[in-house]
Coordinates of C-alpha atoms and ligand atoms in Angstrom, one line a residue:
M259 CA 0.1 0.3 0.1
A260 CA 0.5 4.0 -0.5
N261 CA 2.3 5.3 2.5
K262 CA 0.6 8.1 4.0
I263 CA 2.2 10.9 5.9
Q264 CA 3.1 9.2 9.1
L265 CA 6.2 8.5 12.4
T266 CA 6.2 4.7 11.5
N267 CA 6.5 4.5 8.0
N268 CA 9.0 2.2 6.1
Y269 CA 10.4 3.7 2.8
P270 CA 8.2 4.4 0.0
I271 CA 7.8 2.1 -2.6
I272 CA 8.7 3.4 -5.9
S273 CA 8.4 1.2 -8.6
E274 CA 6.1 3.0 -10.5
S275 CA 8.5 6.0 -10.4
D276 CA 11.4 3.7 -11.4
K277 CA 9.9 2.0 -14.2
I278 CA 8.4 5.9 -15.8
Y279 CA 12.1 6.8 -14.8
E280 CA 13.4 3.6 -17.1
R281 CA 11.5 4.7 -20.5
A282 CA 13.0 8.6 -19.7
L283 CA 15.6 6.9 -20.3
K284 CA 15.6 5.7 -23.3
V285 CA 13.8 8.6 -24.7
Q286 CA 14.2 12.0 -23.3
K287 CA 17.9 14.4 -23.2
P288 CA 18.0 15.2 -20.4
V289 CA 15.3 13.2 -18.6
T290 CA 14.7 16.4 -16.6
Q291 CA 13.5 20.2 -17.8
T292 CA 14.1 21.7 -14.9
L293 CA 17.9 20.5 -13.5
A294 CA 16.7 20.9 -9.3
K295 CA 13.4 18.3 -9.9
G296 CA 15.8 16.2 -11.6
P297 CA 16.8 12.7 -10.4
G298 CA 20.5 13.7 -8.8
Q299 CA 18.8 16.0 -5.9
F300 CA 16.3 13.1 -4.7
T301 CA 18.2 10.1 -3.3
K302 CA 18.3 7.3 -6.1
G303 CA 16.7 3.9 -4.3
V304 CA 14.3 5.8 -2.0
A305 CA 13.1 9.2 -3.5
P306 CA 10.2 9.6 -5.7
K307 CA 10.9 10.5 -8.7
Y308 CA 7.5 11.3 -10.8
L309 CA 4.7 13.7 -9.0
V310 CA 1.0 12.8 -10.4
K311 CA -1.1 15.0 -7.9
G312 CA -1.2 18.5 -5.8
K313 CA -3.2 19.5 -3.0
G314 CA -2.7 22.2 -0.6
S315 CA 0.6 21.8 0.6
H316 CA 0.3 18.0 0.3
V317 CA 1.6 16.1 -3.5
W318 CA 1.6 12.3 -4.7
D319 CA 4.2 10.5 -6.4
A320 CA 3.4 7.9 -9.3
D321 CA 2.9 4.4 -7.1
G322 CA 0.3 6.7 -5.4
N323 CA 2.3 7.8 -1.8
E324 CA 1.7 11.6 0.1
F325 CA 4.3 13.8 0.8
I326 CA 4.1 17.2 2.4
D327 CA 6.0 19.0 -0.3
F328 CA 8.4 22.5 0.7
N329 CA 9.4 22.3 -2.6
A330 CA 7.0 24.5 -4.1
A331 CA 7.3 23.5 -7.6
I332 CA 10.8 25.1 -7.2
G333 CA 8.9 28.2 -7.1
P334 CA 5.6 28.8 -8.7
V335 CA 3.3 27.3 -6.0
S336 CA 3.0 30.5 -3.6
L337 CA -0.6 29.7 -2.3
G338 CA -0.9 25.8 -2.7
Y339 CA -1.4 23.3 -5.3
A340 CA -4.6 23.4 -7.1
Y341 CA -6.0 26.7 -5.2
P342 CA -8.7 26.6 -6.1
V343 CA -9.1 30.7 -6.5
V344 CA -6.5 30.2 -9.4
N345 CA -7.8 26.9 -10.6
E346 CA -11.4 28.5 -10.4
A347 CA -9.7 31.7 -12.7
I348 CA -8.3 28.9 -15.2
R349 CA -11.2 27.2 -15.7
R350 CA -13.1 30.5 -16.6
Q351 CA -10.7 31.0 -19.4
L352 CA -10.1 27.8 -20.9
E353 CA -14.0 28.4 -22.3
D354 CA -13.0 31.2 -23.4
G355 CA -10.0 30.6 -25.2
I356 CA -6.6 30.1 -24.5
T357 CA -3.9 32.0 -27.3
F358 CA -5.3 34.1 -29.6
S359 CA -4.6 36.6 -33.1
L360 CA -5.0 40.0 -31.3
M361 CA -3.5 41.2 -27.9
H362 CA -5.7 40.1 -25.0
P363 CA -7.1 42.9 -22.8
L364 CA -6.6 41.2 -19.3
E365 CA -2.4 41.7 -20.1
V366 CA -3.9 45.5 -19.9
E367 CA -5.0 44.0 -16.3
L368 CA -2.1 42.1 -15.1
A369 CA 0.2 45.0 -16.6
E370 CA -1.7 47.4 -14.7
L371 CA -2.3 45.5 -11.3
V372 CA 1.7 45.0 -11.6
Q373 CA 2.3 48.5 -12.0
E374 CA -0.1 48.9 -8.2
V375 CA 2.1 46.9 -6.3
I376 CA 5.6 46.5 -7.5
P377 CA 7.7 49.8 -6.6
N378 CA 9.7 50.4 -9.5
A379 CA 7.3 50.2 -12.5
E380 CA 6.8 52.7 -14.4
A381 CA 5.8 50.3 -16.9
V382 CA 5.9 45.9 -16.8
K383 CA 6.7 44.3 -19.8
I384 CA 5.0 40.2 -19.7
A385 CA 6.6 37.2 -21.0
K386 CA 7.2 33.8 -19.8
T387 CA 10.2 32.2 -18.0
G388 CA 12.2 33.0 -16.1
A389 CA 14.7 33.1 -18.4
D390 CA 13.1 35.5 -21.1
V391 CA 12.8 38.5 -18.2
C392 CA 16.3 38.2 -17.1
S393 CA 18.1 38.3 -20.6
A394 CA 15.3 41.6 -22.1
A395 CA 16.3 42.7 -19.1
I396 CA 20.4 42.8 -19.4
R397 CA 19.5 43.0 -23.2
V398 CA 17.3 46.4 -22.3
A399 CA 20.1 47.8 -20.4
R400 CA 23.5 47.0 -23.3
A401 CA 21.1 49.0 -25.3
F402 CA 19.9 52.2 -22.4
T403 CA 23.8 52.2 -21.6
G404 CA 26.1 51.8 -24.9
R405 CA 28.0 49.4 -23.1
D406 CA 27.8 45.6 -23.0
K407 CA 29.8 44.0 -19.9
V408 CA 27.2 42.5 -17.1
F409 CA 28.5 41.8 -13.6
C410 CA 26.3 39.7 -12.2
C411 CA 25.7 37.8 -8.6
G412 CA 23.6 33.9 -8.2
Y413 CA 21.6 32.2 -11.1
H414 CA 19.5 34.2 -13.9
G415 CA 18.7 31.5 -16.3
W416 CA 20.0 29.7 -19.1
H417 CA 20.5 32.1 -21.8
D418 CA 24.1 32.8 -22.9
W419 CA 24.9 35.7 -21.2
Y420 CA 24.4 33.8 -17.3
I421 CA 25.5 30.6 -18.5
G422 CA 28.5 31.4 -20.2
I423 CA 30.5 32.2 -17.1
T424 CA 29.4 29.5 -15.1
S425 CA 30.9 25.7 -15.8
R426 CA 28.4 23.8 -18.0
N427 CA 29.8 26.4 -20.6
A428 CA 29.9 24.6 -23.1
G429 CA 28.3 25.9 -26.7
I430 CA 28.6 29.3 -26.0
P431 CA 31.5 31.5 -27.7
E432 CA 33.9 33.0 -25.7
A433 CA 33.0 36.3 -26.8
I434 CA 30.3 36.0 -25.0
Q435 CA 31.6 35.0 -21.7
D436 CA 34.5 37.7 -21.4
M437 CA 31.4 40.1 -20.8
T438 CA 29.9 38.7 -17.7
Y439 CA 31.5 38.7 -14.6
T440 CA 30.9 38.3 -11.1
F441 CA 31.0 39.7 -7.6
E442 CA 31.0 38.8 -3.7
Y443 CA 27.9 39.5 -2.3
N444 CA 27.5 42.3 0.2
D445 CA 30.9 43.0 -0.6
I446 CA 30.0 47.4 -1.5
E447 CA 34.2 48.3 -1.6
S448 CA 34.8 45.3 -4.4
I449 CA 32.1 45.9 -6.8
K450 CA 33.0 49.9 -6.1
A451 CA 36.2 48.9 -7.7
A452 CA 35.3 46.6 -10.3
L453 CA 32.5 49.0 -12.3
D454 CA 33.9 51.0 -14.3
E455 CA 32.1 53.0 -17.6
T456 CA 31.6 49.2 -19.7
V457 CA 29.8 48.5 -18.0
A458 CA 25.9 48.3 -18.3
A459 CA 24.4 46.2 -15.9
L460 CA 24.6 45.1 -12.2
I461 CA 22.1 42.3 -11.6
L462 CA 21.9 40.6 -8.6
E463 CA 19.3 38.2 -6.3
P464 CA 17.9 41.8 -3.2
F465 CA 19.6 38.4 -1.3
I466 CA 19.1 34.6 -1.5
F467 CA 19.5 33.1 2.1
E468 CA 22.9 35.8 3.6
A469 CA 20.8 38.5 4.9
P470 CA 22.3 42.5 2.9
K471 CA 24.8 44.7 5.5
P472 CA 22.1 47.3 7.0
G473 CA 21.9 50.0 3.5
F474 CA 23.8 47.0 0.9
L475 CA 20.9 47.6 -1.7
Q476 CA 20.5 51.3 -1.1
E477 CA 24.2 51.7 -1.5
L478 CA 24.6 49.8 -4.6
A479 CA 21.6 52.0 -5.8
K480 CA 23.5 54.7 -5.4
V481 CA 26.7 53.4 -7.0
C482 CA 24.9 51.6 -9.6
K483 CA 23.6 55.1 -10.8
A484 CA 26.7 57.4 -9.9
N485 CA 28.3 55.1 -12.4
G486 CA 25.7 55.4 -15.1
T487 CA 25.3 51.1 -14.8
L488 CA 21.5 50.2 -14.6
L489 CA 20.2 48.0 -11.4
I490 CA 18.5 45.0 -12.0
F491 CA 17.1 43.0 -9.0
D492 CA 16.3 39.2 -10.3
E493 CA 13.3 38.9 -7.6
M494 CA 12.4 35.3 -9.1
W495 CA 12.1 34.2 -5.3
T496 CA 11.6 37.6 -3.6
G497 CA 9.1 39.1 -5.5
F498 CA 5.6 38.0 -4.0
R499 CA 6.9 36.2 -1.7
I500 CA 9.0 38.7 0.8
A501 CA 5.9 41.8 0.7
L502 CA 3.4 41.3 -2.0
G503 CA 6.3 44.3 -3.3
G504 CA 9.3 41.9 -3.3
A505 CA 12.5 43.5 -2.4
Q506 CA 12.3 47.0 -3.1
E507 CA 9.4 47.2 -1.3
Y508 CA 10.9 45.0 2.3
F509 CA 13.7 47.2 2.3
N510 CA 12.7 50.0 0.6
V511 CA 14.9 50.5 -2.3
K512 CA 14.0 51.2 -5.8
A513 CA 16.5 49.4 -9.0
D514 CA 15.9 50.7 -12.3
L515 CA 14.4 47.1 -13.5
A516 CA 13.4 44.3 -11.6
V517 CA 12.3 40.3 -12.9
F518 CA 9.6 38.3 -11.6
S519 CA 8.3 35.2 -12.3
K520 CA 7.9 31.8 -9.7
A521 CA 5.2 32.7 -7.1
C522 CA 3.4 35.2 -9.0
A523 CA 0.9 33.0 -11.3
N524 CA 1.0 29.9 -8.1
G525 CA 2.2 27.8 -11.0
M526 CA 1.4 29.2 -14.4
P527 CA 4.2 29.9 -16.9
I528 CA 4.2 33.7 -17.1
A529 CA 7.5 36.4 -16.2
L530 CA 7.1 39.9 -15.5
L531 CA 10.3 42.3 -16.0
T532 CA 9.3 46.5 -14.6
G533 CA 11.7 49.5 -15.0
R534 CA 11.9 53.4 -15.4
A535 CA 10.0 53.7 -18.4
D536 CA 12.4 56.4 -19.8
V537 CA 14.6 52.1 -20.2
M538 CA 11.7 49.9 -21.2
E539 CA 10.7 52.9 -23.8
L540 CA 13.0 51.2 -25.4
F541 CA 11.2 47.8 -26.1
N542 CA 8.8 49.6 -28.4
N543 CA 11.7 50.0 -31.0
E544 CA 15.0 49.7 -30.2
V545 CA 15.1 46.6 -28.3
F546 CA 13.4 43.1 -30.3
S547 CA 12.0 40.9 -26.7
Y548 CA 8.9 39.0 -28.6
T549 CA 7.2 35.6 -28.0
T550 CA 4.3 33.7 -29.5
F551 CA 2.8 32.7 -25.7
G552 CA 3.7 35.8 -24.3
G553 CA -0.4 37.0 -24.1
E554 CA -1.2 33.2 -23.4
A555 CA -4.3 33.8 -21.8
L556 CA -4.9 30.9 -18.9
S557 CA -0.8 31.9 -17.1
L558 CA -2.5 35.9 -17.2
A559 CA -5.4 34.8 -15.9
A560 CA -4.0 32.6 -13.1
C561 CA -1.2 35.4 -12.5
I562 CA -4.4 38.2 -11.9
A563 CA -5.6 35.2 -9.7
T564 CA -2.8 34.9 -7.9
I565 CA -1.7 39.0 -7.2
N566 CA -4.9 39.3 -6.2
E567 CA -5.1 36.5 -3.5
L568 CA -1.7 37.1 -2.4
R569 CA -2.6 40.5 -1.5
D570 CA -6.1 40.1 -0.1
E571 CA -4.8 37.5 2.4
N572 CA -1.1 39.0 3.3
V573 CA 0.2 36.3 2.7
P574 CA 3.3 37.3 2.3
Q575 CA 3.0 37.8 6.4
Y576 CA 1.0 34.5 6.6
L577 CA 4.7 32.5 4.8
N578 CA 6.9 34.2 7.5
D579 CA 4.8 33.6 10.4
K580 CA 4.6 30.1 9.6
G581 CA 8.3 29.9 8.1
A582 CA 9.3 31.2 11.5
L583 CA 8.0 28.0 13.7
L584 CA 10.1 25.8 11.2
K585 CA 13.2 27.7 10.8
D586 CA 13.4 28.4 15.3
G587 CA 11.4 25.1 15.4
Y588 CA 14.9 23.2 13.6
N589 CA 17.0 25.5 15.6
Q590 CA 16.0 24.4 18.9
L591 CA 15.7 21.0 18.7
S592 CA 19.5 21.6 16.7
K593 CA 20.1 22.7 19.9
V594 CA 18.6 19.9 22.2
F595 CA 20.5 17.6 21.1
G596 CA 23.9 19.2 20.8
M597 CA 23.8 19.9 17.5
D598 CA 23.6 23.4 16.8
Q599 CA 27.4 23.0 16.4
Y600 CA 26.8 20.7 13.1
T601 CA 23.5 21.9 12.0
K602 CA 21.8 25.3 11.5
C603 CA 18.0 26.1 9.6
I604 CA 18.8 30.0 7.2
G605 CA 17.3 32.0 6.1
F606 CA 14.6 35.0 5.9
N607 CA 11.7 33.6 6.6
C608 CA 9.2 32.6 3.5
R609 CA 12.8 30.1 2.1
T610 CA 15.0 28.3 4.8
M611 CA 17.4 25.8 3.9
V612 CA 18.6 23.6 6.4
T613 CA 22.4 23.8 6.7
F614 CA 25.0 21.3 7.8
T615 CA 28.6 23.0 9.2
P616 CA 32.1 20.9 7.6
Q617 CA 32.9 19.9 10.9
A618 CA 29.6 17.5 10.7
G619 CA 31.4 15.9 7.8
N620 CA 30.6 15.6 3.7
G621 CA 26.9 17.8 3.2
L622 CA 25.5 16.1 0.4
E623 CA 26.0 12.5 2.4
L624 CA 24.3 14.2 5.5
K625 CA 21.9 16.1 3.0
T626 CA 21.1 12.8 1.6
L627 CA 20.1 11.4 4.6
M628 CA 18.4 13.4 5.8
Q629 CA 16.0 13.7 3.0
Q630 CA 16.1 9.6 2.5
E631 CA 14.3 9.5 7.2
M632 CA 12.5 12.8 6.2
I633 CA 11.4 10.8 3.0
K634 CA 10.4 8.1 5.1
R635 CA 9.0 10.2 7.4
G636 CA 6.3 11.8 4.2
V637 CA 8.3 15.2 3.5
L638 CA 9.2 15.7 0.1
W639 CA 12.3 17.4 1.7
A640 CA 15.4 18.7 -0.7
G641 CA 16.9 20.4 2.2
F642 CA 14.5 23.6 1.3
H643 CA 11.6 25.0 3.4
N644 CA 9.9 27.0 0.6
M645 CA 6.3 28.2 2.2
C646 CA 3.5 28.7 1.3
Y647 CA 0.0 29.6 2.1
S648 CA -1.3 26.4 2.1
H649 CA 0.7 25.0 4.6
T650 CA -1.0 24.5 8.1
S651 CA 0.3 24.1 11.6
Q652 CA -0.7 20.3 10.8
D653 CA 1.8 20.6 8.2
I654 CA 4.1 22.3 10.3
A655 CA 4.1 21.0 13.7
Y656 CA 4.3 17.4 11.7
T657 CA 7.6 18.5 9.9
L658 CA 9.1 19.2 13.9
S659 CA 8.3 16.2 14.5
A660 CA 9.8 14.2 11.8
Y661 CA 12.9 16.5 12.8
H662 CA 13.0 15.2 15.9
E663 CA 13.0 12.0 14.9
V664 CA 15.6 12.1 12.3
L665 CA 17.6 14.7 14.2
P666 CA 19.5 12.2 16.4
I667 CA 19.6 9.4 13.7
V668 CA 22.0 13.0 12.2
K669 CA 23.7 12.8 14.7
E670 CA 23.8 9.5 15.2
A671 CA 26.2 9.1 11.8
I672 CA 27.8 12.2 12.5
L673 CA 29.2 10.8 15.2
S674 CA 30.0 7.4 14.0
G675 CA 32.3 9.2 11.2
D676 CA 31.1 7.3 8.4
V677 CA 27.8 8.5 7.3
K678 CA 27.5 6.7 4.3
S679 CA 27.2 3.6 5.7
Y680 CA 23.5 4.8 7.2
L681 CA 22.3 6.0 3.2
K682 CA 19.8 3.0 1.3
G683 CA 20.4 5.6 -1.6
E684 CA 22.6 6.9 -4.1
V685 CA 25.1 10.3 -2.4
L686 CA 22.8 13.8 -4.0
E687 CA 24.3 15.5 -6.2
A688 CA 25.7 19.1 -6.0
V689 CA 23.4 21.9 -6.9
F690 CA 24.6 23.3 -9.7
R691 CA 24.6 27.3 -8.9
K692 CA 27.8 28.7 -8.4
V693 CA 26.9 32.8 -6.2
S694 CA 30.1 33.5 -5.2
N695 CA 33.1 35.5 -6.7
Y696 CA 34.8 33.1 -9.3
N697 CA 35.2 35.0 -11.5
I698 CA 35.8 39.0 -10.6
K699 CA 37.9 41.1 -13.3
P700 CA 38.4 44.4 -10.9
K701 CA 39.0 47.7 -12.8
A702 CA 42.9 47.4 -12.5
V703 CA 42.4 43.9 -13.7
T704 CA 39.7 44.8 -16.6
E705 CA 42.0 47.9 -17.8
A706 CA 45.0 45.7 -18.0
Ligands
PLP767 C1 16.8 34.1 -9.1 C2 16.5 33.2 -10.4 N1 16.9 34.2 -11.7 C3 16.2 33.2 -13.4 C4 15.6 32.3 -12.7 C5 15.8 31.3 -14.3 O1 14.0 31.1 -14.6 P1 13.6 30.2 -15.6 O2 13.9 28.6 -14.8 O3 12.1 31.1 -15.4 O4 14.1 30.8 -16.4 C6 16.1 31.0 -11.6 C7 14.8 29.9 -11.7 O5 15.4 29.1 -11.1 C8 16.3 31.8 -10.4 O6 15.9 31.2 -9.0

């Protein structure tokens, strides 16, 4: 029988998942369309590979096992799976059609709504994916400034200008790789030293897990302005979560351009670019950024319904409150079990992450063990607590009770010095995401 969420569960039967995966291996290259959902992030032999249903904060895999989900589909699920208000908006629109031969009024309605809630939205552009709007922002920044160079910090999607500087840069000409540089988050002095008159744009996630130092984002805005460089906030994760108006609202700072996706439509594919009217104006003629499905109406309807619900229910506050219970609860348990030198939950409450210190041992092995034990207990765990509005108090209490059982197992494994011997499946792969300074070329170097 399929596993339910309960503390005495056995490891779930995943034979149906594995069967589908065998078929996938024969026909798909790669097997996953989103790396973070792929087999490298869920321990082979223990974790399911395919989900077929979600309701609220719970999901069901291909074998019928039920889990509490803390991945939020890697960000989009801000309200919950199959959330009634959003589903109803999609259903209503479906009756009238999906994609049309002229523009759709929902495009205007959405842009007006976004203008109300996003601080820098003098103008709004609608697109399909996070990479779409990141690349559109970089292109328009280059056109506006007449400069080529880009500074970045974090992950910004699969397009050439960004992915060219990572280790997965096959197929990208060197000339493109040479135009993007990284900087160290929170290090304003190194950014000041590196910025020069060739830098078109500086793009960053306003925060990932580390908080910005007081004044860092404001100072960044000042420094960019003084240098004639456009500041772009990548708010894929912060947008509509940390506050309805994202990090710009939360930290009271404006970027020249900001990009959003994920949480804004509760799972439907849509992305938003907001920014200064004088910059965005270039999209009317000079800068080309159009796509067939840009005005697809199911996603527009879902996005409007989602933003309204996020606002009406003050969802960011809910994510903060519920996320705090989980984060603080984890850290308390870690202390109670004498493990605070080994593991900690960090980040802003709406999206936190469990970390292991080097002292605890191999981080990937430890993460694998914790995932194995949490999955056994009905929590689809990948190291993160991506909170959504459907996470209930019971979900939180249950998850903490699972941690209460799992942390001593992890401690025992750490103390044994052989975490690997506790694993039933394969060790997870490192997440492909470099966020630190690995390619900065300060002024002195670029001029050399
Ligand atoms: C911060 C950030 N920027 C950009 C992207 C790219 O978005 P997409 O995968 O929708 O193209 C992601 C995706 O995870 C992201 O986390």
